[in-house]
Coordinates of N, CA and C in Angstrom, one line a residue:
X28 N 113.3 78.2 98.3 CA 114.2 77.1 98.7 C 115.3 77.6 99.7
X29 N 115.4 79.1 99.8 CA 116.9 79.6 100.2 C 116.2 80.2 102.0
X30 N 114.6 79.9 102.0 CA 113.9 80.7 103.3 C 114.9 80.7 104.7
X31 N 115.6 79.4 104.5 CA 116.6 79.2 105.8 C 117.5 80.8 106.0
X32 N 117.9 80.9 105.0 CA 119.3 81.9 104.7 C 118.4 83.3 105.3
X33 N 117.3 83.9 105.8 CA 116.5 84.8 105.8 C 116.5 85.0 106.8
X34 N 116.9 86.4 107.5 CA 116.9 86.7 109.0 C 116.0 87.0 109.8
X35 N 115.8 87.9 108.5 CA 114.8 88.4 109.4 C 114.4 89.6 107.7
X36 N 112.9 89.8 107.5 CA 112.3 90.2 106.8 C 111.5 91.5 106.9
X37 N 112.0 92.7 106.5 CA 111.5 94.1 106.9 C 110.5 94.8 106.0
X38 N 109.5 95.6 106.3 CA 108.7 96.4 105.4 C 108.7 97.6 105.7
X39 N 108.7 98.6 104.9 CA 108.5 100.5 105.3 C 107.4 100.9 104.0
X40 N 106.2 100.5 104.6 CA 105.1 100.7 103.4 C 103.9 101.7 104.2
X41 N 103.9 102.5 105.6 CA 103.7 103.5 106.0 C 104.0 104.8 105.7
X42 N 104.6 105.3 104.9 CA 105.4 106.3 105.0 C 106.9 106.2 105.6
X43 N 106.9 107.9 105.7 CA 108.5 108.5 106.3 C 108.0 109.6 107.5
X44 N 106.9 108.8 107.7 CA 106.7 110.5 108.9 C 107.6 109.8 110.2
X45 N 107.5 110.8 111.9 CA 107.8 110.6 112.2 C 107.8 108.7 113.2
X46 N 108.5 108.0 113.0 CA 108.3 106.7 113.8 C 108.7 106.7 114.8
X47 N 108.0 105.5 115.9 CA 107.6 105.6 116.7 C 108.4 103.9 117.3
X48 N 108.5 103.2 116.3 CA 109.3 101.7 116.4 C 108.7 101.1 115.4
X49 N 108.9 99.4 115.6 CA 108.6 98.6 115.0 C 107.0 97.8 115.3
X50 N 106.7 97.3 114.5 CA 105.4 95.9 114.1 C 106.7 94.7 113.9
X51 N 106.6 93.7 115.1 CA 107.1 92.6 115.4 C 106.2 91.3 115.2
X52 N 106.7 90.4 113.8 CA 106.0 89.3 114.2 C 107.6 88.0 114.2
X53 N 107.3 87.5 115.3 CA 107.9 86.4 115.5 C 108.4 85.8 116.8
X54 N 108.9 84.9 116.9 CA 108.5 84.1 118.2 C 109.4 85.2 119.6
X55 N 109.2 84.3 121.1 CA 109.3 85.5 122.3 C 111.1 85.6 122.3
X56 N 111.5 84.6 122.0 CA 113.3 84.7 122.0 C 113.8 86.0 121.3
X57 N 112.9 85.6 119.9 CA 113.8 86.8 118.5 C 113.2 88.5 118.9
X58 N 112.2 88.2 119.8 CA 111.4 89.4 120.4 C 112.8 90.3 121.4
X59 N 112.5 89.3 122.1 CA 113.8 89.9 123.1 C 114.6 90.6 122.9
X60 N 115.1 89.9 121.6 CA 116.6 90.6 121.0 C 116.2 91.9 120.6
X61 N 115.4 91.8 119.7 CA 114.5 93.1 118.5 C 114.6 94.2 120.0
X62 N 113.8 94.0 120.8 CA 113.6 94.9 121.9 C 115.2 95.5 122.3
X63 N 115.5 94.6 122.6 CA 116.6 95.2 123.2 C 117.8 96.1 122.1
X64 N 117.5 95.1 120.8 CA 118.3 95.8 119.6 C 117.3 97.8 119.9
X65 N 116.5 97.7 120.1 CA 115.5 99.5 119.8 C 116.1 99.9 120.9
X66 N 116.9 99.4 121.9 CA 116.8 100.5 123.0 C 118.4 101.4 122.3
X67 N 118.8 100.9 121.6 CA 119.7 101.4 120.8 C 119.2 102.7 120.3
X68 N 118.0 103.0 120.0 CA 117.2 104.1 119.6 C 116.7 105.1 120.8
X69 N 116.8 104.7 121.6 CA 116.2 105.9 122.7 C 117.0 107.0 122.7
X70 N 118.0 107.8 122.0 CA 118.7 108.9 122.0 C 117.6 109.6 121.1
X71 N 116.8 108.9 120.1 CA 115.7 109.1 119.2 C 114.3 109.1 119.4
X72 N 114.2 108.8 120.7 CA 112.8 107.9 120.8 C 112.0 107.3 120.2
X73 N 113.0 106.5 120.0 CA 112.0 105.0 118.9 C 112.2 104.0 119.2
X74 N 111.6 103.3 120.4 CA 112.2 102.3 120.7 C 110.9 101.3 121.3
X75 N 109.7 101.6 120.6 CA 108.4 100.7 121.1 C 108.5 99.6 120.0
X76 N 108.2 98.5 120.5 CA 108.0 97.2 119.5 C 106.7 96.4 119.8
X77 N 105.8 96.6 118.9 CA 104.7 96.5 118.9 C 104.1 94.6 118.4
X78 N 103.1 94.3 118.5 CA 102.7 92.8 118.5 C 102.8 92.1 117.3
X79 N 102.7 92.8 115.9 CA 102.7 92.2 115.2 C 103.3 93.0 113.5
X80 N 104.2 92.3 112.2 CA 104.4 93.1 111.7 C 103.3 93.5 110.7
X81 N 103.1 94.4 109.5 CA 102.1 93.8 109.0 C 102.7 94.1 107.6
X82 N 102.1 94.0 106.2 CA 102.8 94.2 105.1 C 102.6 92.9 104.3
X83 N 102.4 93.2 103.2 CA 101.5 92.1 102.0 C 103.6 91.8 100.9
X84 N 104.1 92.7 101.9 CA 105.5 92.1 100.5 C 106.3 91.4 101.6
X85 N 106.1 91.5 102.8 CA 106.7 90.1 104.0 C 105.9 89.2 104.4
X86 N 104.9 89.6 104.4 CA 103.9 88.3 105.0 C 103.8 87.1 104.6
X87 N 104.3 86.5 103.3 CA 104.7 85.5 102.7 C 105.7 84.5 103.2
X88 N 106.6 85.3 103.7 CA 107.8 84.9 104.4 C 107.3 84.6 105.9
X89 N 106.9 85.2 106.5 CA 106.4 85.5 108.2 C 105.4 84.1 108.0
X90 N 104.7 83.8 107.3 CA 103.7 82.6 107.4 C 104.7 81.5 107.3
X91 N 106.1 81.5 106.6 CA 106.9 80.4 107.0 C 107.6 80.5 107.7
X92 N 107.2 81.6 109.0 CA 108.7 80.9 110.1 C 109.7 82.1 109.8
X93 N 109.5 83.0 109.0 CA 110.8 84.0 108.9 C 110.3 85.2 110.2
X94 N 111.0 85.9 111.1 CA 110.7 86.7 111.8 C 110.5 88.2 110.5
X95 N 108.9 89.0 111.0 CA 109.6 90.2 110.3 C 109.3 91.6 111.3
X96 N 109.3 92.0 110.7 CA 109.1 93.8 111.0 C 109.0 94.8 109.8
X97 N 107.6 95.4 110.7 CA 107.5 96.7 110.0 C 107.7 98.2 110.2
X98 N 107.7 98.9 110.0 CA 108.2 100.7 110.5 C 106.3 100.8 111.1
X99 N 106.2 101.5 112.3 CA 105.6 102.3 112.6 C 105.7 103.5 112.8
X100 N 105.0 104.3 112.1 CA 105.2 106.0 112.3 C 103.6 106.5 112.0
X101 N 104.1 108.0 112.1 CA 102.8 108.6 112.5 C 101.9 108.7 111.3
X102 N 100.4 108.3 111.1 CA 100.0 108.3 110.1 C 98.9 109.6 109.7
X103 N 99.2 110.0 110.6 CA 98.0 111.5 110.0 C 98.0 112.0 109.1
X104 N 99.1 112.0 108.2 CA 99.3 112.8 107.0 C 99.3 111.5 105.6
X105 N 99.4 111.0 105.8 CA 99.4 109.5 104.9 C 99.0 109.4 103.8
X106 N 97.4 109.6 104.0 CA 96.4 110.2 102.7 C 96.1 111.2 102.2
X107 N 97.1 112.2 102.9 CA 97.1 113.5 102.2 C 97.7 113.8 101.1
X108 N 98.7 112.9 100.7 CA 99.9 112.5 100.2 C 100.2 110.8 99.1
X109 N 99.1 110.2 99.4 CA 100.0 108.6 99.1 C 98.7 109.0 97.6
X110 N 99.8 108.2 97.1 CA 99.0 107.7 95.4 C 98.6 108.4 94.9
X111 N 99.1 110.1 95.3 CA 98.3 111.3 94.3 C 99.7 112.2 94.0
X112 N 99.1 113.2 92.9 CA 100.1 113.7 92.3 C 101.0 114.9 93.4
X113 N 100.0 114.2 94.2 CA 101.4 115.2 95.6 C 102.4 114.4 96.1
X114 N 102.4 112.8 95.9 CA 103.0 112.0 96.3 C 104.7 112.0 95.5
X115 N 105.2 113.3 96.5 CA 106.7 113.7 95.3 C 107.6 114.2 97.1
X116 N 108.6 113.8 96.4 CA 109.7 113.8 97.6 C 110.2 115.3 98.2
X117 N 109.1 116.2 97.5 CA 109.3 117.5 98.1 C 108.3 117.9 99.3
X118 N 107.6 117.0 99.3 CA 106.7 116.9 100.8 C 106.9 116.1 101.8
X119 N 108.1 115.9 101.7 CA 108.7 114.9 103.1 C 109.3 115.7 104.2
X120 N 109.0 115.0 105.0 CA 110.2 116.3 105.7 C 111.1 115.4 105.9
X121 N 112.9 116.3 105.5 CA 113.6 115.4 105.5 C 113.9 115.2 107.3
X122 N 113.7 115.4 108.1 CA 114.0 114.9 109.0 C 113.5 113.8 109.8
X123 N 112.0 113.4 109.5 CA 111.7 112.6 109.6 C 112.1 111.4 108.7
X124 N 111.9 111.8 107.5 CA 112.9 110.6 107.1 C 114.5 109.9 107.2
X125 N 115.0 111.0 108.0 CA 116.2 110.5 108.6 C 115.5 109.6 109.9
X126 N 115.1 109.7 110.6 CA 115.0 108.8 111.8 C 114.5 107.5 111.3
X127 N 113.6 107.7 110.3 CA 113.2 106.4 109.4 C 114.1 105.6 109.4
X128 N 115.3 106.4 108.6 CA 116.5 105.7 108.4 C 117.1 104.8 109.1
X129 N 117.5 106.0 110.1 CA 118.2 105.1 111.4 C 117.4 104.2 111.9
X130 N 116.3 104.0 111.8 CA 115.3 102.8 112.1 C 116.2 101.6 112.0
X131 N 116.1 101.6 110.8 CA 115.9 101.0 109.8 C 117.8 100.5 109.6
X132 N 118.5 101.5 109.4 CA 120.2 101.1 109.4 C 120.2 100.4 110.8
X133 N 119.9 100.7 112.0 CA 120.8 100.4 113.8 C 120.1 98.7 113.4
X134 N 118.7 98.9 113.5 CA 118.9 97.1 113.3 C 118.7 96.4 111.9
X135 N 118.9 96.7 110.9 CA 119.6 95.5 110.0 C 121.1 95.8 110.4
X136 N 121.6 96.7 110.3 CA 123.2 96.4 111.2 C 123.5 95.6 112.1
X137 N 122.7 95.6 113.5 CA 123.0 94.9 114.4 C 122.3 93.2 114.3
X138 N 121.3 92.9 113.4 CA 120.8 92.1 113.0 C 121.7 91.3 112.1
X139 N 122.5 91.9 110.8 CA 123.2 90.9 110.0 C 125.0 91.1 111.0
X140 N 125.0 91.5 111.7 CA 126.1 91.2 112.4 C 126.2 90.7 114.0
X141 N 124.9 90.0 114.0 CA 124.8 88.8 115.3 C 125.6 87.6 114.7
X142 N 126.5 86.9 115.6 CA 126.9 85.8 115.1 C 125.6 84.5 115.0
X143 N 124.9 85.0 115.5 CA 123.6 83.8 115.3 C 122.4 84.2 114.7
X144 N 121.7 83.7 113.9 CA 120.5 84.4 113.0 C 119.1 84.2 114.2
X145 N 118.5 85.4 113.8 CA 117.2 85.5 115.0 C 116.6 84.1 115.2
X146 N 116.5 83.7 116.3 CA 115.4 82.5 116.5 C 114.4 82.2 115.7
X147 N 113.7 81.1 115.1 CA 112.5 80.7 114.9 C 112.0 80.0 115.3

């Protein structure tokens, strides 16, 4: 009932390797912004915004009209790692998961401090 109040709807269910930008789903206005919010990342190079987000814990929301986004990063190592007993935070590199981060902090920052909530 509260879907109005919802900005915008994020997933990080690829990993922490290194990223590359976002999976964008939502209309060409809230695109714009998203885009323009990543060039905030080019000191990083992460600033590609790709067609669509994907993720089974936002997609719920994205079918009603909420804009979302997902992390893109590099997946080569993914199944070397996911759902097995290697899957332990001593095989991360912490540096990639800093850039994750900053993904991830520059626009929900710049996102919940627009005076206007992303388009739908």
């Amino acid at each position: 009932e509260n879907i109005s109040n919802f900005d915008i709807v994020m997933e990080s269910d690829e990993g922490t390797f290194k990223p590359s930008g976002l999976g964008f789903t939502g209309n060409a206005k809230a695109r714009d912004i998203v885009k323009e919010i990543m060039t905030l990342l080019l000191p990083i190079n992460v600033t590609d915004v790709y067609d669509s987000a994907d993720g089974t814990d936002i997609d719920y929301w994205m079918r009603d009209g909420v804009p979302g986004a997902s992390l893109r990063d590099d997946l080569s190592k993914y199944f070397w790692f996911h759902h097995s007993q290697g899957d332990t935070m001593t095989v991360q590199d912490p540096n990639q998961m800093n850039l994750c981060a900053a993904v991830w902090t520059v626009v929900s920052y710049v996102i919940a401090d627009m005076e206007e909530m992303l388009p739908r």
